[in-house]
Short mmCIF file of C-alpha atoms in Angstrom, two decimals:
data_model
loop_
_atom_site.label_atom_id
_atom_site.label_comp_id
_atom_site.label_asym_id
_atom_site.label_seq_id
_atom_site.Cartn_x
_atom_site.Cartn_y
_atom_site.Cartn_z
CA MET A 14 -10.29 -7.33 -16.76
CA PRO A 15 -9.89 -10.37 -14.46
CA ASP A 16 -12.88 -11.25 -12.29
CA ARG A 17 -12.89 -10.93 -8.50
CA LEU A 18 -11.85 -14.54 -7.96
CA GLN A 19 -8.81 -14.19 -10.22
CA LEU A 20 -7.79 -10.94 -8.55
CA LEU A 21 -8.05 -12.53 -5.11
CA GLN A 22 -6.03 -15.55 -6.25
CA GLU A 23 -3.25 -13.29 -7.53
CA ALA A 24 -3.11 -11.11 -4.41
CA ALA A 25 -3.45 -13.93 -1.88
CA LYS A 26 -1.05 -16.42 -3.46
CA ASN A 27 1.95 -15.06 -1.55
CA LEU A 28 0.10 -15.18 1.77
CA THR A 29 -1.60 -18.56 1.95
CA GLY A 30 -2.47 -21.61 -0.12
CA PHE A 31 -6.18 -20.92 -0.45
CA ARG A 32 -8.32 -23.67 -1.85
CA ASP A 33 -10.63 -22.62 -4.68
CA THR A 34 -13.64 -23.32 -2.48
CA ASP A 35 -12.38 -20.91 0.21
CA LEU A 36 -11.68 -18.17 -2.32
CA SER A 37 -15.04 -18.69 -4.01
CA MET A 38 -16.82 -18.46 -0.67
CA GLY A 39 -15.12 -15.16 0.10
CA SER A 40 -15.13 -13.55 -3.33
CA SER A 41 -18.75 -12.33 -3.08
CA TYR A 42 -17.76 -10.09 -0.13
CA TRP A 43 -15.25 -8.17 -2.21
CA LYS A 44 -16.37 -5.21 -4.34
CA LYS A 45 -14.76 -3.00 -6.96
CA ARG A 46 -14.31 0.75 -6.62
CA LYS A 47 -12.80 3.37 -8.90
CA ILE A 48 -10.81 6.20 -7.31
CA LEU A 49 -9.90 9.20 -9.43
CA LYS A 50 -6.48 10.83 -9.38
CA GLY A 51 -6.28 13.16 -6.39
CA ASP A 52 -9.09 11.43 -4.50
CA PHE A 53 -8.53 9.45 -1.32
CA TYR A 54 -8.75 5.82 -0.31
CA ASN A 55 -8.73 7.04 3.29
CA LYS A 56 -8.15 10.33 5.08
CA GLN A 57 -6.22 11.43 8.14
CA ASN A 58 -8.33 11.31 11.33
CA VAL A 59 -10.91 9.03 9.65
CA VAL A 60 -11.30 5.34 10.52
CA CYS A 61 -10.10 3.01 7.73
CA LYS A 62 -13.08 0.73 7.16
CA ASP A 63 -11.90 -1.26 4.13
CA LEU A 64 -9.09 -3.62 3.19
CA GLY A 65 -8.25 -3.25 -0.48
CA ILE A 66 -6.22 -4.74 -3.31
CA VAL A 67 -4.89 -2.39 -5.99
CA ILE A 68 -6.09 -3.54 -9.40
CA ARG A 69 -4.58 -0.59 -11.25
CA GLY A 70 -3.05 2.67 -10.17
CA ILE A 71 -0.62 3.87 -7.56
CA PHE A 72 -1.28 5.47 -4.17
CA ARG A 73 0.85 7.40 -1.75
CA VAL A 74 0.51 7.25 2.04
CA TYR A 75 1.42 10.55 3.67
CA TYR A 76 1.20 12.42 6.94
CA TYR A 77 0.13 16.05 6.94
CA ASP A 78 1.71 18.14 9.67
CA GLU A 79 -0.63 21.04 10.46
CA THR A 80 2.03 22.94 12.41
CA THR A 81 4.50 23.08 9.51
CA ASN A 82 2.04 22.64 6.61
CA GLU A 83 4.26 19.82 5.33
CA GLU A 84 3.35 16.51 3.74
CA LYS A 85 5.63 13.56 4.45
CA ASN A 86 5.33 10.50 2.22
CA ILE A 87 5.81 7.26 4.11
CA PHE A 88 4.69 4.53 1.71
CA PHE A 89 3.37 3.69 -1.75
CA PHE A 90 0.88 1.04 -2.89
CA SER A 91 0.69 -0.21 -6.48
CA GLU A 92 -0.77 -3.07 -8.53
CA ASN A 93 -1.47 -6.43 -6.83
CA GLN A 94 -0.63 -5.05 -3.39
CA PHE A 95 -2.94 -4.87 -0.40
CA ILE A 96 -3.88 -1.30 0.50
CA VAL A 97 -5.00 -0.30 3.98
CA SER A 98 -4.12 1.76 7.01
CA PHE A 99 -3.65 -1.43 8.96
CA ARG A 100 -3.67 -0.23 12.59
CA SER A 101 -6.70 1.93 11.93
CA PHE A 102 -8.42 -0.96 10.17
CA ILE A 103 -7.86 -3.69 12.76
CA TYR A 104 -8.59 -1.50 15.79
CA GLN A 105 -11.17 0.73 14.07
CA PHE A 106 -9.75 3.99 15.34
CA PRO A 107 -8.90 7.12 13.29
CA CYS A 108 -6.08 6.82 10.78
CA LYS A 109 -3.00 9.01 11.16
CA TYR A 110 -2.42 9.26 7.40
CA TYR A 111 -3.92 10.14 4.06
CA ILE A 112 -3.93 7.53 1.28
CA GLU A 113 -4.23 9.36 -2.04
CA ALA A 114 -4.49 8.11 -5.63
CA LEU A 115 -1.66 9.53 -7.75
CA GLU A 116 -3.39 8.39 -10.93
CA ASP A 117 -6.84 7.11 -11.84
CA ALA A 118 -7.11 3.83 -9.97
CA GLU A 119 -9.32 0.84 -9.32
CA ILE A 120 -9.37 -1.35 -6.24
CA LEU A 121 -11.00 -4.52 -4.99
CA TYR A 122 -12.05 -4.07 -1.36
CA ILE A 123 -13.80 -5.74 1.55
CA PRO A 124 -15.40 -3.84 4.48
CA TYR A 125 -14.18 -4.56 8.00
CA GLN A 126 -17.42 -6.21 9.14
CA ASP A 127 -17.54 -8.52 6.11
CA LEU A 128 -13.98 -9.65 6.71
CA GLN A 129 -14.90 -10.46 10.32
CA GLN A 130 -17.74 -12.63 9.02
CA LEU A 131 -15.31 -14.49 6.77
CA TYR A 132 -13.01 -15.09 9.74
CA ASP A 133 -15.95 -16.64 11.61
CA GLN A 134 -16.88 -18.88 8.69
CA SER A 135 -13.51 -20.23 7.60
CA LYS A 136 -10.22 -21.26 9.20
CA GLU A 137 -8.49 -20.50 5.91
CA TRP A 138 -9.71 -16.91 6.06
CA GLN A 139 -8.57 -16.73 9.68
CA LYS A 140 -5.16 -17.85 8.46
CA PHE A 141 -5.34 -15.16 5.78
CA GLY A 142 -5.91 -12.55 8.51
CA ARG A 143 -2.91 -13.76 10.50
CA LEU A 144 -0.64 -13.79 7.47
CA LEU A 145 -1.88 -10.38 6.39
CA ALA A 146 -0.97 -9.00 9.82
CA GLU A 147 2.50 -10.55 9.50
CA HIS A 148 2.83 -9.06 6.02
CA PHE A 149 2.08 -5.53 7.23
CA PHE A 150 4.27 -5.93 10.31
CA ASN A 151 7.12 -6.94 8.01
CA GLN A 152 6.49 -3.94 5.77
CA SER A 153 6.35 -1.55 8.71
CA GLN A 154 9.51 -2.89 10.34
CA GLY A 155 11.27 -2.99 6.98
CA ARG A 156 10.45 0.67 6.38
CA THR A 157 11.74 1.58 9.85
CA GLU A 158 14.97 -0.36 9.32
CA ASP A 159 15.45 1.23 5.89
CA LEU A 160 15.27 4.67 7.47
CA LEU A 161 17.66 3.69 10.25
CA PHE A 162 20.25 1.63 8.42
CA LEU A 163 20.20 2.24 4.66
CA SER A 164 21.64 5.04 2.59
CA HIS A 165 19.32 7.21 0.52
CA GLU A 166 20.57 5.43 -2.58
CA ALA A 167 19.76 1.99 -1.17
CA ARG A 168 16.28 3.18 -0.15
CA TYR A 169 15.77 4.48 -3.67
CA LEU A 170 16.71 1.14 -5.22
CA ASN A 171 14.39 -0.73 -2.84
CA LEU A 172 11.53 1.58 -3.79
CA VAL A 173 12.05 1.02 -7.50
CA GLU A 174 12.20 -2.74 -6.97
CA MET A 175 8.95 -2.72 -5.00
CA HIS A 176 6.97 -0.56 -7.43
CA ALA A 177 7.72 -1.23 -11.08
CA ASN A 178 7.87 1.88 -13.28
CA ILE A 179 7.35 4.21 -10.33
CA LEU A 180 9.79 6.72 -11.82
CA ASN A 181 7.54 7.12 -14.86
CA ARG A 182 4.37 7.44 -12.79
CA VAL A 183 5.16 9.50 -9.69
CA GLN A 184 6.49 13.05 -9.53
CA SER A 185 10.04 13.28 -8.28
CA TYR A 186 9.19 15.42 -5.26
CA HIS A 187 6.95 12.62 -3.95
CA ILE A 188 9.83 10.16 -4.26
CA ALA A 189 12.23 12.60 -2.61
CA SER A 190 9.79 13.06 0.29
CA PHE A 191 9.58 9.30 0.74
CA LEU A 192 13.37 9.05 0.84
CA GLY A 193 13.66 11.94 3.29
CA ILE A 194 15.64 14.13 0.91
CA LYS A 195 15.17 17.10 -1.43
CA ASN A 196 14.82 17.00 -5.23
CA PRO A 197 18.45 18.01 -5.95
CA SER A 198 19.70 15.09 -3.84
CA LEU A 199 17.37 12.71 -5.70
CA SER A 200 18.71 14.01 -9.01
CA ARG A 201 22.26 13.31 -7.87
CA ILE A 202 21.34 9.75 -6.86
CA ARG A 203 19.71 9.08 -10.23
CA LYS A 204 22.66 10.59 -12.11
CA ARG A 205 25.12 8.47 -10.13
CA LEU A 206 23.13 5.29 -10.80
CA LEU A 207 22.80 6.09 -14.48
CA GLU A 208 26.54 6.44 -14.69
CA LYS A 209 26.86 3.01 -13.06
CA GLY A 210 24.26 1.61 -15.45
CA ASN A 211 22.12 0.56 -12.50
CA ASP A 212 19.15 2.93 -12.73
CA ARG A 213 16.12 0.70 -13.35
CA LYS A 214 13.96 3.25 -15.06
#
């Protein structure tokens, strides 16, 4: 298993060109946590206090509607991706979603207060915070635009590209919920793509 410094280097490389000294300074603030399948990284109506990196496992982000008793999947997190309810984390107010482990998982995480200390100590970590905010803004707007402009099939292909092997790891009804469709419609999409030779399973 890679150490904390290696895991940080891998996750942060697409955000900023950290120097080894900056990463080393910050690595002691990050801790490891195991989350069992069915347990939660964060819960609806609870403040998200940690920023995490998925070491192994896959998580779903979903909203539970008490009036209809429905769960609506809105995002997935998998290996080497940052995991957080970002608005709840940066403003420290209750999260609107659940973040649940769909398989036994392990994360590397930093508490909100520790990250604030890093921001105070290092301009590079301040830059990390800015780029992280841009990253999650891009993800959020991308998800909105997908729902507005893309077909269900295109959304499906984007999902598979973003999360390798998701079809082997996540039950189909979770994927269908994310796409905003029912299981029979998802089956038709997969059948159509298989016939084209484009299904990436």
